[in-house]
Short mmCIF file of C-alpha atoms and ligand atoms in Angstrom, two decimals:
data_model
loop_
_atom_site.label_atom_id
_atom_site.label_comp_id
_atom_site.label_asym_id
_atom_site.label_seq_id
_atom_site.Cartn_x
_atom_site.Cartn_y
_atom_site.Cartn_z
CA MET A 1 -23.43 31.76 62.30
CA ARG A 2 -19.75 31.95 61.25
CA HIS A 3 -19.59 28.12 61.41
CA LEU A 4 -22.66 27.85 59.30
CA THR A 5 -21.36 30.24 56.61
CA VAL A 6 -18.09 28.26 56.43
CA CYS A 7 -20.08 24.98 56.14
CA LEU A 8 -22.21 26.44 53.36
CA MET A 9 -19.23 27.66 51.51
CA LEU A 10 -17.53 24.25 51.78
CA ALA A 11 -20.70 22.64 50.58
CA SER A 12 -21.02 24.78 47.62
CA VAL A 13 -17.42 24.18 46.61
CA ALA A 14 -17.81 20.40 47.11
CA PHE A 15 -21.03 20.24 45.13
CA ALA A 16 -19.51 22.16 42.29
CA GLN A 17 -17.52 18.94 41.76
CA PRO A 18 -18.60 15.54 40.59
CA PRO A 19 -18.76 13.24 43.56
CA GLY A 20 -16.76 10.04 44.09
CA ALA A 21 -13.35 11.54 43.19
CA ASN A 22 -10.50 12.23 45.54
CA TYR A 23 -10.48 15.89 46.66
CA ASP A 24 -8.22 15.26 49.65
CA GLU A 25 -4.62 16.40 49.33
CA ALA A 26 -3.67 13.92 52.09
CA LYS A 27 -4.80 11.10 49.83
CA VAL A 28 -2.63 12.06 46.91
CA PRO A 29 -0.29 9.03 46.52
CA ASN A 30 3.51 9.41 46.52
CA TYR A 31 4.64 9.34 42.94
CA THR A 32 7.64 9.69 40.83
CA LEU A 33 7.34 11.59 37.50
CA PRO A 34 8.85 10.06 34.42
CA GLU A 35 12.03 11.93 33.45
CA LEU A 36 11.64 14.55 30.82
CA LEU A 37 15.22 15.26 30.36
CA LYS A 38 16.49 11.73 29.80
CA LEU A 39 16.65 10.12 26.33
CA ASN A 40 15.06 6.72 25.89
CA SER A 41 18.64 5.49 25.69
CA GLY A 42 19.09 6.65 29.28
CA GLU A 43 21.40 9.48 28.47
CA ALA A 44 20.74 12.84 30.19
CA VAL A 45 19.54 15.80 28.07
CA LYS A 46 21.75 18.72 29.01
CA ASP A 47 21.28 21.24 26.18
CA ALA A 48 18.64 22.74 23.97
CA LYS A 49 20.05 21.06 20.84
CA THR A 50 19.75 17.58 22.34
CA TRP A 51 16.20 18.43 23.55
CA ARG A 52 15.25 19.80 20.08
CA GLU A 53 16.81 17.07 17.94
CA LYS A 54 16.52 13.97 20.06
CA ARG A 55 14.29 14.23 23.16
CA ARG A 56 11.55 16.35 21.80
CA PRO A 57 10.78 13.93 18.86
CA GLU A 58 10.75 11.12 21.43
CA VAL A 59 8.26 12.87 23.68
CA TYR A 60 6.13 13.90 20.78
CA SER A 61 5.84 10.40 19.32
CA LEU A 62 5.13 8.93 22.72
CA LEU A 63 2.20 11.22 23.26
CA GLU A 64 1.09 10.95 19.71
CA GLN A 65 1.05 7.17 19.87
CA GLN A 66 -0.24 6.71 23.48
CA MET A 67 -2.56 9.56 24.01
CA PHE A 68 -3.76 11.86 21.25
CA GLY A 69 -3.12 9.82 18.07
CA ARG A 70 -1.64 10.31 14.65
CA ALA A 71 -3.34 13.07 12.73
CA PRO A 72 -2.86 13.87 9.03
CA GLY A 73 -0.86 16.96 7.91
CA ARG A 74 -2.03 19.93 5.96
CA PRO A 75 -4.66 18.74 3.41
CA GLU A 76 -3.86 19.08 -0.28
CA ARG A 77 -7.26 20.60 -1.07
CA MET A 78 -8.60 23.39 1.06
CA THR A 79 -10.50 26.53 0.25
CA PHE A 80 -11.11 29.73 2.15
CA GLU A 81 -14.12 31.82 1.39
CA LEU A 82 -15.02 35.14 2.94
CA THR A 83 -18.71 34.66 3.56
CA SER A 84 -19.35 37.95 5.39
CA MET A 85 -17.58 41.20 6.24
CA GLU A 86 -18.73 43.96 8.54
CA PRO A 87 -16.40 46.96 8.61
CA ASN A 88 -18.14 48.45 11.64
CA ALA A 89 -18.72 45.63 14.06
CA LEU A 90 -19.09 45.95 17.77
CA GLY A 91 -20.26 49.58 17.52
CA GLY A 92 -17.31 50.53 15.25
CA LYS A 93 -14.57 48.96 17.29
CA ALA A 94 -13.79 46.13 14.94
CA VAL A 95 -13.81 44.74 11.44
CA ARG A 96 -15.65 41.38 11.52
CA LYS A 97 -15.14 38.62 8.97
CA GLU A 98 -16.50 35.13 8.65
CA ILE A 99 -14.36 32.75 6.61
CA ALA A 100 -15.62 29.36 5.46
CA ILE A 101 -12.76 26.85 5.58
CA THR A 102 -13.63 23.84 3.43
CA THR A 103 -11.57 20.61 3.50
CA ALA A 104 -11.78 16.93 4.35
CA GLY A 105 -15.51 16.91 3.42
CA LYS A 106 -16.42 19.49 5.99
CA THR A 107 -16.85 23.26 6.11
CA PHE A 108 -16.11 25.12 9.33
CA SER A 109 -16.46 28.77 9.90
CA LEU A 110 -13.81 31.06 11.41
CA LEU A 111 -15.25 34.17 13.02
CA LEU A 112 -12.52 36.88 13.13
CA TYR A 113 -12.63 40.27 14.78
CA LEU A 114 -9.79 42.67 14.03
CA PRO A 115 -9.34 45.95 16.00
CA LYS A 116 -10.06 49.06 13.94
CA GLY A 117 -7.68 51.99 13.73
CA VAL A 118 -4.58 49.85 14.38
CA LYS A 119 -1.80 50.08 11.92
CA GLY A 120 -0.16 47.04 10.31
CA PRO A 121 -0.86 43.37 10.85
CA VAL A 122 -2.24 42.56 14.30
CA PRO A 123 -1.51 39.72 16.71
CA VAL A 124 -4.52 37.38 17.24
CA PHE A 125 -5.89 35.11 19.99
CA LEU A 126 -7.31 32.08 18.40
CA GLY A 127 -9.56 29.46 20.12
CA LEU A 128 -12.28 26.93 19.62
CA ASN A 129 -15.62 27.55 21.10
CA PHE A 130 -18.34 25.29 22.53
CA GLN A 131 -21.58 26.90 21.54
CA GLY A 132 -21.22 28.18 18.01
CA ASN A 133 -19.49 31.33 16.77
CA HIS A 134 -22.72 33.35 17.14
CA ALA A 135 -22.54 32.71 20.98
CA ALA A 136 -19.14 34.43 21.29
CA ALA A 137 -20.38 37.94 20.51
CA LYS A 138 -23.44 39.88 21.58
CA GLU A 139 -24.30 41.26 18.15
CA ALA A 140 -26.48 40.46 15.28
CA GLY A 141 -25.01 39.48 11.88
CA VAL A 142 -22.86 36.54 12.86
CA LYS A 143 -24.31 33.38 11.21
CA LEU A 144 -26.15 31.22 13.58
CA ALA A 145 -24.36 27.85 13.81
CA MET A 146 -25.83 24.38 13.33
CA THR A 147 -25.01 23.08 16.71
CA TRP A 148 -24.71 19.54 18.19
CA PRO A 149 -25.94 18.57 21.61
CA ARG A 150 -23.30 16.94 23.78
CA ALA A 151 -24.87 13.47 24.04
CA SER A 152 -24.36 10.85 26.56
CA LYS A 153 -22.46 7.73 25.64
CA GLY A 154 -23.48 6.19 22.33
CA ALA A 155 -26.74 8.27 21.87
CA GLU A 156 -27.51 9.43 18.40
CA VAL A 157 -28.04 13.18 17.99
CA VAL A 158 -28.53 15.55 15.18
CA ALA A 159 -27.38 19.07 14.58
CA THR A 160 -29.98 21.78 14.89
CA GLN A 161 -29.98 25.43 13.82
CA ALA A 162 -29.10 27.56 16.88
CA ALA A 163 -31.83 29.86 18.06
CA GLU A 164 -31.53 33.64 17.76
CA THR A 165 -31.77 33.77 21.52
CA SER A 166 -28.49 31.96 21.86
CA ARG A 167 -26.55 34.87 20.35
CA GLY A 168 -23.89 36.03 22.83
CA GLY A 169 -24.69 33.19 25.15
CA ALA A 170 -20.89 32.71 25.73
CA ALA A 171 -19.92 36.31 25.34
CA SER A 172 -18.59 36.53 28.90
CA ARG A 173 -15.86 34.06 27.93
CA TRP A 174 -14.67 36.17 25.01
CA SER A 175 -13.77 39.57 26.51
CA LEU A 176 -13.90 41.12 22.97
CA ASP A 177 -13.93 44.78 24.07
CA LEU A 178 -10.91 44.28 26.27
CA ILE A 179 -8.90 42.22 23.81
CA LEU A 180 -9.61 44.57 20.85
CA SER A 181 -8.79 47.62 22.96
CA LYS A 182 -5.33 46.20 23.48
CA GLY A 183 -4.74 45.86 19.77
CA TYR A 184 -5.31 42.13 19.39
CA GLY A 185 -7.67 40.37 17.05
CA VAL A 186 -9.74 37.36 18.14
CA GLY A 187 -10.58 34.30 16.04
CA THR A 188 -12.84 31.47 16.92
CA VAL A 189 -14.28 28.28 15.37
CA TYR A 190 -17.08 26.12 16.68
CA TYR A 191 -15.50 22.80 17.70
CA GLY A 192 -18.63 20.82 16.60
CA ASP A 193 -18.01 21.96 13.02
CA ILE A 194 -14.78 19.94 13.01
CA GLU A 195 -16.31 17.01 14.92
CA PRO A 196 -19.38 16.82 17.16
CA ASP A 197 -18.40 16.00 20.72
CA TYR A 198 -20.03 12.72 21.59
CA ASN A 199 -19.04 9.08 21.39
CA GLY A 200 -20.10 8.20 17.87
CA GLY A 201 -19.88 11.82 16.67
CA MET A 202 -16.73 10.99 14.68
CA LYS A 203 -18.90 9.98 11.57
CA HIS A 204 -20.06 13.64 11.31
CA GLY A 205 -16.57 15.12 11.54
CA VAL A 206 -13.35 15.16 9.56
CA ARG A 207 -11.86 11.89 10.72
CA PRO A 208 -13.74 9.51 8.35
CA TYR A 209 -12.46 11.36 5.34
CA TYR A 210 -8.94 10.11 6.23
CA LEU A 211 -9.98 6.67 7.54
CA LYS A 212 -11.86 5.97 4.24
CA GLY A 213 -13.53 2.88 5.58
CA LYS A 214 -10.52 1.55 7.38
CA ALA A 215 -10.93 0.36 10.93
CA GLU A 216 -9.45 2.58 13.56
CA ALA A 217 -6.03 1.65 14.85
CA ALA A 218 -5.02 1.92 18.50
CA ASP A 219 -2.92 5.00 17.78
CA ASP A 220 -5.38 6.75 15.36
CA TRP A 221 -6.33 10.29 16.26
CA GLY A 222 -9.11 10.92 18.72
CA ALA A 223 -11.54 13.86 18.80
CA ILE A 224 -9.06 16.09 20.59
CA ALA A 225 -6.47 15.65 17.87
CA ALA A 226 -9.15 16.27 15.27
CA TRP A 227 -10.03 19.56 16.95
CA ALA A 228 -6.38 20.47 17.14
CA TRP A 229 -6.04 19.66 13.45
CA GLY A 230 -8.87 22.08 12.77
CA LEU A 231 -7.05 24.81 14.72
CA SER A 232 -4.11 24.30 12.35
CA ARG A 233 -6.41 24.78 9.36
CA ALA A 234 -7.61 28.06 10.93
CA MET A 235 -3.87 28.97 11.17
CA ASP A 236 -3.52 28.02 7.43
CA TYR A 237 -6.16 30.79 6.72
CA LEU A 238 -4.62 33.25 9.06
CA GLU A 239 -1.36 33.00 7.27
CA THR A 240 -3.09 34.31 4.13
CA ASP A 241 -4.79 37.26 5.79
CA LYS A 242 -2.56 40.37 5.46
CA ALA A 243 -4.35 42.14 8.30
CA VAL A 244 -3.08 39.38 10.63
CA ASP A 245 0.45 38.91 12.07
CA SER A 246 0.53 35.18 11.76
CA LYS A 247 3.81 34.97 13.67
CA LYS A 248 1.99 36.26 16.65
CA VAL A 249 -0.95 33.92 17.10
CA ALA A 250 -1.75 33.02 20.70
CA LEU A 251 -3.81 29.84 20.99
CA MET A 252 -6.32 29.70 23.88
CA GLY A 253 -8.53 26.90 24.96
CA HIS A 254 -10.75 26.25 27.93
CA SER A 255 -11.28 22.87 29.60
CA ARG A 256 -11.41 20.04 27.06
CA LEU A 257 -10.44 22.76 24.56
CA GLY A 258 -7.47 23.62 26.90
CA LYS A 259 -6.33 20.01 26.55
CA THR A 260 -6.80 20.63 22.78
CA SER A 261 -4.84 23.82 22.69
CA LEU A 262 -1.84 22.10 24.34
CA TRP A 263 -1.88 19.33 21.77
CA ALA A 264 -2.40 21.71 18.96
CA GLY A 265 0.50 23.86 20.13
CA ALA A 266 2.66 20.70 20.35
CA ALA A 267 1.70 19.45 16.87
CA ASP A 268 1.93 22.79 15.09
CA GLU A 269 4.77 25.15 16.03
CA ARG A 270 3.35 28.00 14.14
CA PHE A 271 1.34 28.86 17.23
CA ALA A 272 3.55 31.42 18.98
CA ILE A 273 2.00 31.23 22.45
CA VAL A 274 -0.19 28.50 23.97
CA ILE A 275 -2.72 29.02 26.76
CA SER A 276 -4.42 26.29 28.57
CA ASN A 277 -7.26 27.35 30.87
CA ASP A 278 -8.69 24.89 33.41
CA SER A 279 -7.62 22.04 31.25
CA GLY A 280 -7.29 19.49 34.07
CA GLU A 281 -6.86 15.84 33.45
CA GLY A 282 -5.49 14.97 30.11
CA GLY A 283 -4.34 18.56 29.93
CA ALA A 284 -1.94 20.38 32.28
CA ALA A 285 -2.76 18.43 35.52
CA ILE A 286 -0.40 15.68 36.75
CA SER A 287 -2.34 12.43 36.37
CA ARG A 288 -0.35 10.60 38.99
CA ARG A 289 -1.90 12.82 41.75
CA MET A 290 -5.17 11.00 41.33
CA PHE A 291 -6.83 14.24 42.48
CA GLY A 292 -10.27 15.17 41.00
CA GLU A 293 -10.74 13.59 37.56
CA ASN A 294 -8.51 10.76 36.66
CA VAL A 295 -7.49 8.88 33.51
CA LYS A 296 -10.14 6.23 33.90
CA ASN A 297 -12.94 8.90 34.39
CA LEU A 298 -11.76 10.55 31.21
CA ASN A 299 -11.72 7.43 29.12
CA THR A 300 -15.00 6.27 30.50
CA SER A 301 -17.04 9.38 30.02
CA PHE A 302 -15.25 10.48 26.87
CA PRO A 303 -13.97 7.41 25.01
CA HIS A 304 -13.76 9.37 21.75
CA TRP A 305 -11.29 11.99 22.92
CA PHE A 306 -8.10 10.07 23.02
CA THR A 307 -6.53 6.94 21.40
CA GLY A 308 -7.33 3.33 22.14
CA ASN A 309 -3.90 3.06 23.54
CA TYR A 310 -4.61 5.54 26.30
CA LYS A 311 -7.21 3.30 27.76
CA GLN A 312 -4.55 0.81 28.84
CA TYR A 313 -3.64 3.30 31.64
CA ASN A 314 -7.09 3.49 33.25
CA GLU A 315 -5.89 1.31 36.20
CA ARG A 316 -2.20 1.85 35.65
CA VAL A 317 -1.58 5.61 35.93
CA ALA A 318 1.65 5.14 37.83
CA GLU A 319 2.99 3.17 34.96
CA MET A 320 2.32 5.72 32.27
CA PRO A 321 5.66 6.49 30.57
CA PHE A 322 4.63 10.16 30.53
CA ASP A 323 2.64 12.66 32.52
CA SER A 324 1.23 16.13 31.87
CA HIS A 325 4.76 17.85 32.05
CA PHE A 326 5.64 15.97 28.79
CA LEU A 327 2.73 17.61 27.05
CA ILE A 328 3.39 21.12 28.29
CA ALA A 329 7.18 20.81 27.54
CA LEU A 330 6.40 20.22 23.92
CA ILE A 331 5.48 23.95 23.62
CA ALA A 332 9.11 25.02 24.51
CA PRO A 333 10.83 27.29 23.79
CA ARG A 334 7.61 29.18 22.95
CA PRO A 335 5.78 30.68 25.88
CA VAL A 336 3.06 28.65 27.51
CA TYR A 337 0.44 29.83 30.04
CA VAL A 338 -1.41 27.42 32.31
CA ASN A 339 -4.14 28.60 34.63
CA SER A 340 -6.73 27.35 37.10
CA ALA A 341 -9.85 28.27 38.99
CA GLN A 342 -9.85 27.74 42.74
CA GLU A 343 -13.27 26.08 42.87
CA ASP A 344 -12.46 23.81 39.91
CA GLN A 345 -11.15 20.96 41.99
CA TRP A 346 -12.24 18.46 39.38
CA ALA A 347 -9.47 19.88 37.21
CA ASP A 348 -6.98 19.77 40.12
CA PRO A 349 -5.45 23.39 40.22
CA ARG A 350 -2.47 22.18 42.16
CA GLY A 351 -1.82 19.46 39.65
CA GLU A 352 -2.06 21.96 36.83
CA PHE A 353 0.44 24.19 38.55
CA LEU A 354 2.83 21.26 39.18
CA GLY A 355 2.58 20.20 35.56
CA ALA A 356 3.83 23.57 34.57
CA VAL A 357 6.55 23.42 37.17
CA ALA A 358 7.76 20.08 36.05
CA ALA A 359 7.91 21.21 32.45
CA SER A 360 9.89 24.31 33.22
CA PRO A 361 13.42 22.72 33.14
CA VAL A 362 13.12 22.54 29.29
CA TRP A 363 12.83 26.32 29.02
CA ARG A 364 15.95 26.60 31.22
CA LEU A 365 17.86 24.66 28.58
CA TYR A 366 17.03 27.59 26.30
CA GLY A 367 18.28 30.14 28.87
CA LYS A 368 14.66 31.12 29.64
CA LYS A 369 12.86 31.10 32.92
CA GLY A 370 9.80 28.98 33.44
CA ILE A 371 8.24 28.73 36.89
CA GLU A 372 11.07 28.97 39.35
CA THR A 373 9.28 27.71 42.46
CA ASP A 374 7.16 24.70 43.36
CA LYS A 375 5.29 26.70 45.91
CA MET A 376 1.75 27.24 44.55
CA PRO A 377 0.95 30.93 44.39
CA GLY A 378 -2.08 32.44 46.11
CA ILE A 379 -5.19 33.54 44.37
CA HIS A 380 -4.65 36.24 41.74
CA GLN A 381 -0.88 36.12 41.98
CA PRO A 382 0.48 35.26 38.50
CA VAL A 383 3.92 33.69 38.48
CA GLY A 384 6.50 32.58 36.04
CA ASP A 385 8.05 33.98 32.87
CA ALA A 386 8.20 31.89 29.67
CA VAL A 387 5.91 29.46 31.52
CA GLY A 388 3.20 31.47 33.28
CA TYR A 389 0.57 30.39 35.78
CA HIS A 390 -2.26 31.83 37.83
CA VAL A 391 -5.12 30.50 39.97
CA ARG A 392 -8.16 32.89 40.12
CA ALA A 393 -11.02 32.79 42.48
CA GLY A 394 -14.31 31.21 41.25
CA LYS A 395 -15.40 28.38 39.18
CA HIS A 396 -14.55 26.44 35.96
CA ASP A 397 -14.94 29.25 33.38
CA VAL A 398 -13.19 31.93 31.38
CA THR A 399 -13.34 35.49 32.82
CA ASP A 400 -12.01 38.93 32.25
CA TYR A 401 -9.43 38.38 34.82
CA ASP A 402 -7.98 35.40 32.84
CA TRP A 403 -7.97 37.47 29.64
CA GLU A 404 -6.20 40.40 31.50
CA GLN A 405 -3.36 37.95 32.44
CA TRP A 406 -3.10 36.42 28.98
CA ILE A 407 -2.94 39.85 27.27
CA LYS A 408 -0.15 40.93 29.74
CA PHE A 409 1.61 37.61 29.02
CA ALA A 410 1.34 38.06 25.25
CA ASP A 411 2.36 41.72 25.46
CA ARG A 412 5.46 40.71 27.29
CA HIS A 413 6.46 37.94 24.90
CA PHE A 414 5.49 39.64 21.73
CA GLY A 415 7.48 42.65 22.82
CA ARG A 416 4.51 45.04 23.05
CA ARG A 417 4.76 47.83 25.65
C1 GCU B 1 -15.76 17.47 32.03
C2 GCU B 1 -14.54 16.61 31.79
C3 GCU B 1 -13.24 17.43 31.74
C4 GCU B 1 -13.33 18.61 30.86
C5 GCU B 1 -14.61 19.39 31.08
C6 GCU B 1 -14.90 20.48 30.06
O1 GCU B 1 -15.73 18.01 33.30
O2 GCU B 1 -14.54 15.67 32.82
O3 GCU B 1 -12.16 16.67 31.47
O4 GCU B 1 -12.23 19.39 30.85
O5 GCU B 1 -15.70 18.50 31.05
O6 GCU B 1 -14.48 20.40 28.96
O7 GCU B 1 -15.72 21.35 30.42
#
């Protein structure tokens, strides 16, 4: 009986993962990570000044050119319009606003909850969402989004008005009561408003405005960089809202949006904290481990996410001049939090942990502590200081447990209690 239970448990873990990938630690190849603290000239990086002035720009341009692509800066023309305001949202716990951000030929809506009865500008968690803003909260009043289906490769799809029944459909991922009770605001934007997530969806997003009929270059921005750019536009708004402490905005993203939060935090240093949940391949996980999803899987299933250049590494992962520790390190010296779910083997929890470990030396240059061990912690045992990490039980998701850790992390680094 015990044997049967163990077998069933293993089966359910295995079936939670797409088949055909390596899930065997013994089959992880030996690898050598590219050196983070060495300039392209070969010189060692021994202090924060050299990192900041010389090495960081090298690492940033490498990832920009090879992986995420060149994005435009802050648009010249942009408008913010308050489209709704509810002073007694969530049963009186919050003020709720919807702000239409219009730029680059698109309008995307920021849903913002701010805690009531809290003095002064408040820190805010900001993140993109998958299902439309109305899905983040279980309450009437939030405008129902026009949502895009995630289509398979090349298929043409259209946006449709979300159904009333989809309200609150993702509420378990946005622990609003908990976050607000700790004095934080929460802002979210539907990622499909910035660019629909399918190969070919680009024409409905912000990218064509900048391309203006030009062909895409091998280092032009992919969808992830476009979503990241959208987060910066939400930040542009937050800077204008007096109820928000824009110096204390913690960026959070799950999965593909966790890859996005890392790149958004790298590209825009106004984000004070960056959180990357279950971001896996192309996010926090070390690609060279070839565990779970790999570069080729990413580029095959989601050719629109990254640059054309990135595809050259499909069969040559060991030759990539970077790995995930380069991406994570770009957040330094700001605090960064990486976390995993035990059953999410496709995202390679150990690889995510090791990415955060390998990035940690950069924080040490600043006299800060990152993760000071390469021993993976057990379930529900957060580790690290300026670089934080935890693995929780369960599947690929965002849960209250994750939010509890991020709030503690933000409290610590924002000097709250
Ligand atoms: C797929 C994809 C991952 C991604 C995930 C998600 O599983 O392969 O790279 O992180 O979707 O965004 O949910």
